[in-house]
Every structure is written in C-alpha cells, then in structure tokens.
Short mmCIF file of C-alpha atoms in Angstrom, two decimals:
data_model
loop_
_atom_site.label_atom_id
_atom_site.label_comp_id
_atom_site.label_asym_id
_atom_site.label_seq_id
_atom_site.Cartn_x
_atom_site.Cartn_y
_atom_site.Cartn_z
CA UNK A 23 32.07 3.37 -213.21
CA UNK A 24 35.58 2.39 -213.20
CA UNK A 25 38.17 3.42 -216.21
CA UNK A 26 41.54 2.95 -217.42
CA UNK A 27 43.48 5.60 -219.53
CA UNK A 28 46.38 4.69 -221.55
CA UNK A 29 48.31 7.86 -222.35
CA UNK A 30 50.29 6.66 -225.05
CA UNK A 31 49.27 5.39 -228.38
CA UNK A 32 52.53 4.27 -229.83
CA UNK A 33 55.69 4.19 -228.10
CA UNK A 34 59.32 2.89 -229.29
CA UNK A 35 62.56 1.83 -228.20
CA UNK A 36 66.11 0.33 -229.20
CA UNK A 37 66.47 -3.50 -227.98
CA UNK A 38 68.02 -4.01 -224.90
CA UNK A 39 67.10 -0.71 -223.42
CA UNK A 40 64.47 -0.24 -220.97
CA UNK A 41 60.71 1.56 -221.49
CA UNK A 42 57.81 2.07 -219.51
CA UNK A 43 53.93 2.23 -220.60
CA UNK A 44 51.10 4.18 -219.03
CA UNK A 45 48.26 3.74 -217.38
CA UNK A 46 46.08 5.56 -215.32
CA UNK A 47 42.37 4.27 -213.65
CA UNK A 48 39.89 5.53 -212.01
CA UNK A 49 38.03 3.81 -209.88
CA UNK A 50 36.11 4.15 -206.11
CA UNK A 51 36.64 0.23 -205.29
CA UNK A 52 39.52 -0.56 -202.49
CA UNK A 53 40.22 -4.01 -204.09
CA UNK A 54 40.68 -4.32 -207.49
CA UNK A 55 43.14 -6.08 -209.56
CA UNK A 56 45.38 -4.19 -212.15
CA UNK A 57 46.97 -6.36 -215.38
CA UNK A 58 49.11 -5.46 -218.62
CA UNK A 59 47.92 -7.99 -221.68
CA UNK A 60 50.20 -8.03 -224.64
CA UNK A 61 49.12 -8.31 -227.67
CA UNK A 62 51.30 -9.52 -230.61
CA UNK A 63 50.78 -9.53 -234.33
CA UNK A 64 49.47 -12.59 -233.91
CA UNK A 65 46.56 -11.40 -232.13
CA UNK A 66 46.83 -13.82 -229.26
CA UNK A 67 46.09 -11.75 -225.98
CA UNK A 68 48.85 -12.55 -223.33
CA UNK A 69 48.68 -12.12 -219.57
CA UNK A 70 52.07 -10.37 -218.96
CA UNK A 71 51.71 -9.34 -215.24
CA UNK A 72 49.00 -8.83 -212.36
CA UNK A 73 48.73 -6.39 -209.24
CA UNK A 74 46.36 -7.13 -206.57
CA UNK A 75 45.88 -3.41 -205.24
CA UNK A 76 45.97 -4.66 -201.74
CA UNK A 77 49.51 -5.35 -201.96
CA UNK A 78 51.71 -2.60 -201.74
CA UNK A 79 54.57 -4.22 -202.99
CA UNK A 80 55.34 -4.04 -206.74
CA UNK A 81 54.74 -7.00 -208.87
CA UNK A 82 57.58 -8.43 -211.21
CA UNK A 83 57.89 -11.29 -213.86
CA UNK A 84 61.61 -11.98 -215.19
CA UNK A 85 61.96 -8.34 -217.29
CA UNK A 86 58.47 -7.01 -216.79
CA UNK A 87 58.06 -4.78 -213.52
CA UNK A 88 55.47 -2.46 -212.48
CA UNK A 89 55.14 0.74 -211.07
CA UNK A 90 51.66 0.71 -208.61
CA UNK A 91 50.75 3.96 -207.07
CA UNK A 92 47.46 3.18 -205.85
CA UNK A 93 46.95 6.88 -204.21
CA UNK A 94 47.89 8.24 -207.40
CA UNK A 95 45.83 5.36 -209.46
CA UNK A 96 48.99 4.84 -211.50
CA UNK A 97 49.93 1.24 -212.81
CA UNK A 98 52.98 1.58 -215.28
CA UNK A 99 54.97 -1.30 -216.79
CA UNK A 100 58.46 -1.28 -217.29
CA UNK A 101 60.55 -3.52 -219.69
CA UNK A 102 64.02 -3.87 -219.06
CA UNK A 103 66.23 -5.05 -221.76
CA UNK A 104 63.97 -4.96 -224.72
CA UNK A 105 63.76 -7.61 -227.34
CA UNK A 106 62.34 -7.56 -230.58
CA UNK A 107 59.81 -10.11 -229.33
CA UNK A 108 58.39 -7.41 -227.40
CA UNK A 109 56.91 -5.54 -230.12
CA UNK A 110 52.71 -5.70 -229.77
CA UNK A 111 50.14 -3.80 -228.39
CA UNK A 112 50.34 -3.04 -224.43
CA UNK A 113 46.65 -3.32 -222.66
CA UNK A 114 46.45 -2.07 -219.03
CA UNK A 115 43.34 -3.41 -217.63
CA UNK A 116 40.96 -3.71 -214.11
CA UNK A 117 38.89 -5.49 -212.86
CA UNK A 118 37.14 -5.24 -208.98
CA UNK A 119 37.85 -8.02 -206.26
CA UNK A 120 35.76 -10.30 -204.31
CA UNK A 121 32.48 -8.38 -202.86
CA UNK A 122 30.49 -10.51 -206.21
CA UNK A 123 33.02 -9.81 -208.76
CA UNK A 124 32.22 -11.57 -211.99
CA UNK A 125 35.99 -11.37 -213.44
CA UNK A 126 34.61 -8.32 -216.07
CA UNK A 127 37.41 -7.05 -217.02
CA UNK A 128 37.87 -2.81 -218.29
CA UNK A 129 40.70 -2.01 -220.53
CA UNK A 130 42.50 1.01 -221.92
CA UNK A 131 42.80 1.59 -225.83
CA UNK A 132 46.52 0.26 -225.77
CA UNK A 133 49.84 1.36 -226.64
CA UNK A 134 51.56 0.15 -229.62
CA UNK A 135 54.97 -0.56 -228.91
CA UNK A 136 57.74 -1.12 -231.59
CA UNK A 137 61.11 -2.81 -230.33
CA UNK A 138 63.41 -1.53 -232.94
CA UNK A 139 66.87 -3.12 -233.64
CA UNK B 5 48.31 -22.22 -222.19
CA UNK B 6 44.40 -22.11 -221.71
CA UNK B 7 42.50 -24.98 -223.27
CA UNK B 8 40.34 -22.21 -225.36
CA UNK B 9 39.03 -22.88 -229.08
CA UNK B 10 37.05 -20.19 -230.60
CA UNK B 11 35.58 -21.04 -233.94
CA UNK B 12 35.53 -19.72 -236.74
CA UNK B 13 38.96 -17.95 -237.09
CA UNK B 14 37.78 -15.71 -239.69
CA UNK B 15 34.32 -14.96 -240.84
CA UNK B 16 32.72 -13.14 -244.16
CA UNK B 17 28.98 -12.48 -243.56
CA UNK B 18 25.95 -10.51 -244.67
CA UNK B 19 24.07 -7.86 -243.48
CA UNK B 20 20.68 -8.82 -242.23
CA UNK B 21 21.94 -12.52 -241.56
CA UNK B 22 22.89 -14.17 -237.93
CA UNK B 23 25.93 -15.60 -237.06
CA UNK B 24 26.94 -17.69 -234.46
CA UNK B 25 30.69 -17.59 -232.78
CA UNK B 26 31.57 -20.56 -230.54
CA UNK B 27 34.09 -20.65 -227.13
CA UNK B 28 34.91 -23.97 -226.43
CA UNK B 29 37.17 -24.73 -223.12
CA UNK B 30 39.18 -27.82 -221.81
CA UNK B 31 39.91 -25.80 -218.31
CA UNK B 32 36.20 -26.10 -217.09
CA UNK B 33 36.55 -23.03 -215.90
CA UNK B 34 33.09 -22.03 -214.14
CA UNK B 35 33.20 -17.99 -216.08
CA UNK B 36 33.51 -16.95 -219.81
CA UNK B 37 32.91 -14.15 -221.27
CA UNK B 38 32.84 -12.33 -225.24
CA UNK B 39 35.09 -9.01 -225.25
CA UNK B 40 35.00 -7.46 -229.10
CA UNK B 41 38.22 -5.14 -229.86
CA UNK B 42 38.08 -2.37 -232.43
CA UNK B 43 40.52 0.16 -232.80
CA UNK B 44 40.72 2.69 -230.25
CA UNK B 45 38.31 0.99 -228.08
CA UNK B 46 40.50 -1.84 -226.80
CA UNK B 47 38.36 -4.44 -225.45
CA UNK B 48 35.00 -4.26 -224.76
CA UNK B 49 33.00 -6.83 -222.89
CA UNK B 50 29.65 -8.29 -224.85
CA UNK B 51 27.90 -10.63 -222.68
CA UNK B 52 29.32 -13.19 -219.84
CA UNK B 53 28.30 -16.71 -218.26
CA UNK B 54 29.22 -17.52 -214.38
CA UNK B 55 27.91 -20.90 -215.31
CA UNK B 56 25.73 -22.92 -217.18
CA UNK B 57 22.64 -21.36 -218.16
CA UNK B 58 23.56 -18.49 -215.98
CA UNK B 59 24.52 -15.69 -218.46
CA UNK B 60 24.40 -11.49 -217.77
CA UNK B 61 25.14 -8.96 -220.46
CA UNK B 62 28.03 -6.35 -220.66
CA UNK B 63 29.32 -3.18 -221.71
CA UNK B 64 27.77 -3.25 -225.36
CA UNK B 65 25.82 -5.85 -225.28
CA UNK B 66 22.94 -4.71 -228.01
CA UNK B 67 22.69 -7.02 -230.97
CA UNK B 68 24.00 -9.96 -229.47
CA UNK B 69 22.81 -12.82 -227.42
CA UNK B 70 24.31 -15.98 -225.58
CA UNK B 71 24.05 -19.65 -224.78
CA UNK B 72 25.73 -21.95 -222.43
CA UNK B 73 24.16 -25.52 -222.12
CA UNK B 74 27.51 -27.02 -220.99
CA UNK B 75 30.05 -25.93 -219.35
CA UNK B 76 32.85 -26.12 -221.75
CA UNK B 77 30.65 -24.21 -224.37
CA UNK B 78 29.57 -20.40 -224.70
CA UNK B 79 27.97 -19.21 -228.04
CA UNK B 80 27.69 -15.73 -228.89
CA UNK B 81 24.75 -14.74 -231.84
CA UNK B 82 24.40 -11.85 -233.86
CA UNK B 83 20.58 -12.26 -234.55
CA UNK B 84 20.75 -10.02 -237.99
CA UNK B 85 24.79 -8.93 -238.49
CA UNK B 86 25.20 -5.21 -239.30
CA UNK B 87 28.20 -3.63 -240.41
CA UNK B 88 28.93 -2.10 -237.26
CA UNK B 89 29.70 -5.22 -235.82
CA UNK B 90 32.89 -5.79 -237.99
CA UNK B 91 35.18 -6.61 -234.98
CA UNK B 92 37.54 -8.88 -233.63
CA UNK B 93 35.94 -11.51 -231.04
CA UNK B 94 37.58 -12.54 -228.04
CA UNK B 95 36.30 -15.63 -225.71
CA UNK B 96 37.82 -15.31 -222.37
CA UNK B 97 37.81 -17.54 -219.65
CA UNK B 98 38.05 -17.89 -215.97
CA UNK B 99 38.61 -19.83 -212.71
CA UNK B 100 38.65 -17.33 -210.08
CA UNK B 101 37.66 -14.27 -210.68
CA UNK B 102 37.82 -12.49 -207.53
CA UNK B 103 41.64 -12.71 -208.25
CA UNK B 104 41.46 -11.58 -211.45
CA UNK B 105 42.85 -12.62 -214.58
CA UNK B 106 41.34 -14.29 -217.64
CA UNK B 107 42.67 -15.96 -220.49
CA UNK B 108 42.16 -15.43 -223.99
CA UNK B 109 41.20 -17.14 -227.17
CA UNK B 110 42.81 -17.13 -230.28
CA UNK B 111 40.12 -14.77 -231.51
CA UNK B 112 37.60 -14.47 -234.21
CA UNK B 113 37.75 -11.51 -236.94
CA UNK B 114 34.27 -11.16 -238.09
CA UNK B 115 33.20 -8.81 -241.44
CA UNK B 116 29.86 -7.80 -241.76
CA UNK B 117 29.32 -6.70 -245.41
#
C-alpha cells in the first residue's frame, strides 16, 4: 500500500522569503503522479502543482517549484517570495498511473503554513 | 475552475438518522469520488464512481453508500449518521485519471449530534 508522510505540521515564514514543505512516500509503483493541494481558510482544495514520476525534470508553476527525488521518494515544494495569500494548509498527495488507475488519490496529514508579515 | 456543486454547505444532523450529500458536475467528467478530511488524517477517500452506475468503495468506506444515475450526479448516504462521522466532505472529480489530478468541491461540513 502506498503512503505519503508529511514531516511538518506547521511551518512559518516572513513574506517574500522563500520555504519549502515536506513530503516523503512510499510506494512500489514506477508510475505514479505526485501533487501539493493548498488549502486556504476557505476550505476550497487547490491544485498547486503536479509531478509525473516519469519525468525527471522538476516541475514549476510561476513561484511554486518542486524538489522530486524519486530514488529517495522525496517530493518537496518550494515557495519563493512568499505572500500572505499563501497562508493554508499544504497537502502532498499520490496517486498510481495508467496500468487501471482509478484517479484514488493518498494524501499526507498536511502542513499548516502561516505567511507572516 | 471545476464546474463542481456539492450540497449542502453545512449540515446539523442526528444520530441514528441518514443523510444524503450531493456532487453535482458541469465538466462531465467520467470519475468522482467522496474524500472526508478530519484533522490529522488529511483526506481520506469514501467511495468512487468511474461512471454511471459503476461505483467501488475506498479507504473507509463503512457506513456509507453511493449512487450515480447520471453522470453529472454522485450521492453519498450515511444510512444511520453516528458521531464519528462529523467530518468535512469533499466531492472530487476527474477526466483522466491515469494523469492524475482531481478537482475539488467547495466541501460539505457535516455534524453528527
């Protein structure tokens, strides 16, 4: 059975520096997709960024980068240049690729991140 | 963002009574699925569809069952609510997912009291 560990429960940082979340997985598939959901106050799950672990090169979206180690089964997500509109709950999540994959997707507990001013 | 309703927003019930939580979708997206979230659990999936009438359960999927007659509809029943499922409700849904990614519903904060 596959798993995701989030390290971290809360984490912090100024605006406009950079941070990085967690996440670890464990998993015997060779395909798989890796994703960070954000989660703001107002509860409203947001795709922030995707990794197809077939891809060795690291995936980015304007200040959100990753870190993918797939040897390692490491997937950490950096934010550059903070903003307070960052502040929400960080989910790292996987899910397996084709082969019959139904889309299920396993997450980690979080990380509650506060953007402070 | 997604076409995804879930309804109700917020819901007071009973123990011993059923409730039903609907997922309604303007993507027609052929998967959807029912994730609850408590703390320090993240999300968990309930139950999932990969199209109509074509439903297979999940993680923690005791207590609940699920419907889809259309496509742009999945209902998710608690047959007699207990307090331990107090829990946020999450509809996901899906286009393709042996490329991953779903996309979330607003989602529904149930309490069971």
């Amino acid at each position: 059975a596959q798993t995701v560990t989030q390290s971290q429960p809360e984490m912090s940082v100024q605006e406009a520096e950079t941070v990085t979340l967690s996440c670890t997985y464990d998993t015997s598939e060779s395909n798989y997709y890796l994703f960070w959901y954000k989660q703001p106050p107002s509860r409203q799950m947001i795709l922030v960024i995707r990794q197809e672990a077939y891809k060795q090169q690291n995936a980015t979206e304007n200040r959100f980068s990753v870190n993918f180690q797939k040897a390692a089964k490491s997937f950490s997500l950096k934010i550059s240049d903070s903003q307070l509109g960052d502040t929400a709950m960080y989910f790292c999540a996987f899910t397996k690729a084709l082969g019959g994959s139904q889309g299920n997707l396993i997450f980690g507990k979080g990380t509650k991140l506060s953007v402070k001013p | 963002d997604a076409g995804i309703t879930q309804s109700p927003r917020h819901k007071v019930t009973e123990t011993g009574t059923p409730v039903t939580l609907r997922c309604h979708q303007t993507e027609n997206h052929r998967y959807m699925y029912w994730y609850r979230q408590d703390p320090g659990h993240g999300l968990r999936l309930i139950h999932y569809s990969y199209g109509v009438k074509d439903t297979d359960k999940g993680e923690v999927s005791d207590g609940y069952s699920v419907s889809r007659s259309k496509t742009e509809d999945f209902l998710l029943t608690l047959e007699s609510a207990t307090s331990s499922q107090t829990s946020v409700y999450f509809c996901a849904i899906s286009e393709r997912p042996d490329r991953g990614a779903a996309f979330f519903g607003q989602g529904t904060r149930l309490t069971v009291v």
